[in-house]
XYZ file of N, CA and C in Angstrom:
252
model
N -1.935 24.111 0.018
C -0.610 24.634 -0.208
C -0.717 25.780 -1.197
N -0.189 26.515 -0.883
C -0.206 28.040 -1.844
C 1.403 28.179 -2.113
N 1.516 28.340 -3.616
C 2.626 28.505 -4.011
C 3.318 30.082 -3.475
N 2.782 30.285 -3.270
C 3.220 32.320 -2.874
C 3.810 32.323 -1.199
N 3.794 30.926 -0.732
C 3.917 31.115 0.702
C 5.035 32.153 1.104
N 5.230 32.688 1.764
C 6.337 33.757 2.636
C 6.435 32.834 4.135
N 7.547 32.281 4.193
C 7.841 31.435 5.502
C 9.368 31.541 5.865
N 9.509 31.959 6.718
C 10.830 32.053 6.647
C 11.689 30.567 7.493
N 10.753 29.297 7.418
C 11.273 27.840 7.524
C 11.884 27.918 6.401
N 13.316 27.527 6.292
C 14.011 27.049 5.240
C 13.458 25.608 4.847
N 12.910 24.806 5.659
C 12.760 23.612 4.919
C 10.996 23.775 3.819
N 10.403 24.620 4.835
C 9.606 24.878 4.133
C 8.990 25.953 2.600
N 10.176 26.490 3.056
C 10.264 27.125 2.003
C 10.702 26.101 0.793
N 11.895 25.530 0.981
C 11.972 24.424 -0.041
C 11.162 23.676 -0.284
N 10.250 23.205 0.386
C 8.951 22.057 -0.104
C 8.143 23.242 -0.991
N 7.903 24.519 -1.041
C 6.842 24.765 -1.812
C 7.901 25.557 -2.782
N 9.006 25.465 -2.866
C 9.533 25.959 -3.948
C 9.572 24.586 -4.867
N 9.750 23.032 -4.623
C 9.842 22.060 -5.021
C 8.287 21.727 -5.464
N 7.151 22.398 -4.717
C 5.726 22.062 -5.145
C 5.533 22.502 -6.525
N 5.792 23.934 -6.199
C 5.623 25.332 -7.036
C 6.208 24.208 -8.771
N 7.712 24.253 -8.570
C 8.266 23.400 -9.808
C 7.718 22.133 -10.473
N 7.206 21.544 -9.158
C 6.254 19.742 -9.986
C 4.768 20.349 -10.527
N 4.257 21.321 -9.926
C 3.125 21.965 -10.578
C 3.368 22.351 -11.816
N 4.220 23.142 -11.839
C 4.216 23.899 -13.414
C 5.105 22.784 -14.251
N 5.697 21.471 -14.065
C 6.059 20.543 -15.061
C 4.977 19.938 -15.068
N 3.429 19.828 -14.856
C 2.416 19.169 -14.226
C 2.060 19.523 -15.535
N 2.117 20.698 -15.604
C 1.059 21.879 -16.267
C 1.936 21.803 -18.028
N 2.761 21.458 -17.638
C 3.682 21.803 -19.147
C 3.633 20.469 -19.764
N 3.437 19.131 -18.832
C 2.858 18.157 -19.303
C 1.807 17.947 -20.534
N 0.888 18.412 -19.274
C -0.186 18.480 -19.449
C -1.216 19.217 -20.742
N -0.055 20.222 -21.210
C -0.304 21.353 -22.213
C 0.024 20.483 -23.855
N 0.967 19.529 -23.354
C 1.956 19.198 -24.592
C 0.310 17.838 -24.969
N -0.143 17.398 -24.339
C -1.048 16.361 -23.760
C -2.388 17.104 -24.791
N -3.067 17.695 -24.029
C -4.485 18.326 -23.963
C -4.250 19.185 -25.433
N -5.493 18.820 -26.247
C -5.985 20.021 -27.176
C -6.721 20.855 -26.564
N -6.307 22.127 -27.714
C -7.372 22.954 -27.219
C -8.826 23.182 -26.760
N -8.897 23.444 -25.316
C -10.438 22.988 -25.010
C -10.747 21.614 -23.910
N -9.798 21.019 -24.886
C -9.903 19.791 -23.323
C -9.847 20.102 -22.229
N -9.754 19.270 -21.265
C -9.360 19.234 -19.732
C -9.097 18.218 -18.935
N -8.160 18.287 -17.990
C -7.759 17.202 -16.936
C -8.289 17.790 -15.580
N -8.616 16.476 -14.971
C -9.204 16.770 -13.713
C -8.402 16.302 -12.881
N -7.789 16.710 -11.500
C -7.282 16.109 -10.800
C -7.790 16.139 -9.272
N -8.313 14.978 -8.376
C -8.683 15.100 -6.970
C -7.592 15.041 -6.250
N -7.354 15.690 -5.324
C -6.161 15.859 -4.447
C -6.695 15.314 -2.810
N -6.063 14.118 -2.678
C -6.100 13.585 -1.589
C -5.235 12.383 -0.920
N -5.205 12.040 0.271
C -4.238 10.976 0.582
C -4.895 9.809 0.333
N -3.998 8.750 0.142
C -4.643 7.462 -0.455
C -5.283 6.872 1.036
N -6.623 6.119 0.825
C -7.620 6.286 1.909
C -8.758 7.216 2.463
N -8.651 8.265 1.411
C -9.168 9.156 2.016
C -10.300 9.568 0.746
N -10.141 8.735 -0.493
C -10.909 8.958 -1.698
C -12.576 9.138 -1.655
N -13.073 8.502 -0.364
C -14.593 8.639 0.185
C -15.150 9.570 1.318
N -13.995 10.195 1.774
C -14.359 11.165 2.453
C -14.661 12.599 1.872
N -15.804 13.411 2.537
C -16.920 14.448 1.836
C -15.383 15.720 1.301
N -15.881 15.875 -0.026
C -14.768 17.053 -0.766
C -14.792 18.328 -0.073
N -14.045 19.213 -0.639
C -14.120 19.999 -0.207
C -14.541 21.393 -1.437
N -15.364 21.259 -1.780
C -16.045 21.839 -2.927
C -15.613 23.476 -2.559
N -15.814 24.069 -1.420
C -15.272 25.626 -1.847
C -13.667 25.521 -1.837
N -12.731 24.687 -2.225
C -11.880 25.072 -2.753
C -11.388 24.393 -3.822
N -12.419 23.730 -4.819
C -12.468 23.274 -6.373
C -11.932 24.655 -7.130
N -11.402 24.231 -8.069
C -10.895 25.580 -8.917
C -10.094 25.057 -10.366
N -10.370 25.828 -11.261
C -10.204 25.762 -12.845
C -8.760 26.467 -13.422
N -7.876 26.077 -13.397
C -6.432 26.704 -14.116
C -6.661 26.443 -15.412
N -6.437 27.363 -16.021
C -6.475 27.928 -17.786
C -5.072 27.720 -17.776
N -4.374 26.845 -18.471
C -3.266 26.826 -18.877
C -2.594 27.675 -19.871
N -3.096 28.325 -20.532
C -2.643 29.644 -21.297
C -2.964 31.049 -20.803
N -3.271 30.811 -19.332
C -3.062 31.909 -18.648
C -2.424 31.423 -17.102
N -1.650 30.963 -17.157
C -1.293 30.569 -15.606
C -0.488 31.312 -14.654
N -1.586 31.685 -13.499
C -0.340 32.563 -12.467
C -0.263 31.747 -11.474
N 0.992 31.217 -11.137
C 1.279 30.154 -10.310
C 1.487 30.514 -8.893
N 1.598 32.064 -8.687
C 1.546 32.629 -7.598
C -0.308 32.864 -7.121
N -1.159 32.661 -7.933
C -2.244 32.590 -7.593
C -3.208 31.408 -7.148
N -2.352 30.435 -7.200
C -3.075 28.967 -7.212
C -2.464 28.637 -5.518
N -3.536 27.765 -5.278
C -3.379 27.385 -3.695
C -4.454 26.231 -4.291
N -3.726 24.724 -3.685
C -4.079 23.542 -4.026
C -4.384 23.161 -2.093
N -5.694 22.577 -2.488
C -5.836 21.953 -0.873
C -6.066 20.368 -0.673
N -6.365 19.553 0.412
C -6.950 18.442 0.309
C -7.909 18.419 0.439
N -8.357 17.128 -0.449
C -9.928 16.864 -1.159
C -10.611 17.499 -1.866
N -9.638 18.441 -2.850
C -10.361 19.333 -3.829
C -10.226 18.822 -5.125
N -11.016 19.472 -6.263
C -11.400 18.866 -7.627
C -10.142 20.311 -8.149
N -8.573 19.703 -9.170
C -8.925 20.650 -10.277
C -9.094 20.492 -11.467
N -9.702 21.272 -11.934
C -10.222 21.189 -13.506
C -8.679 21.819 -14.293
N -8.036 21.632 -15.284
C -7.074 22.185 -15.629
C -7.002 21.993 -17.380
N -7.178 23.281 -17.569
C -8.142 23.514 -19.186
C -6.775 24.143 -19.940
N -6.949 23.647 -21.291
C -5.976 24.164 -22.177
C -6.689 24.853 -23.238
């Protein structure tokens, strides 16, 4: 899912405008959470699916004091690292 989508589905447009928003309260969580330097990891997948092979080229690291939320695209079975 890529927050930047251009779709002109109204419903879909609402699911990633609703993604877009639980991400960045994810992140604002997460900020209030984490010292500087730490990190949270999160695997993204459906429940059942925790042993099936990742998907390593689309693992990726969000710097929370630099976040462009139009640049992030979250997939299934990926690792993110999410650094403060």
């Amino acid at each position: 899912m890529s927050f930047d989508a251009d779709n002109k589905d109204l419903y879909l447009r609402q699911s990633y405008k609703e993604a877009k928003e639980s991400f960045l309260a994810l992140c604002d969580l997460l900020n209030g959470y984490l010292e500087e330097g730490d990190y949270c990891e999160l695997y993204t997948c459906w429940v059942g699916q925790e042993e099936e092979e990742r998907n390593y080229d689309f693992d990726q690291t969000i710097n929370l004091n630099n976040i462009d939320i139009n640049n992030i695209s979250i997939f299934e079975k990926t690792l993110l690292v999410i650094r403060r």
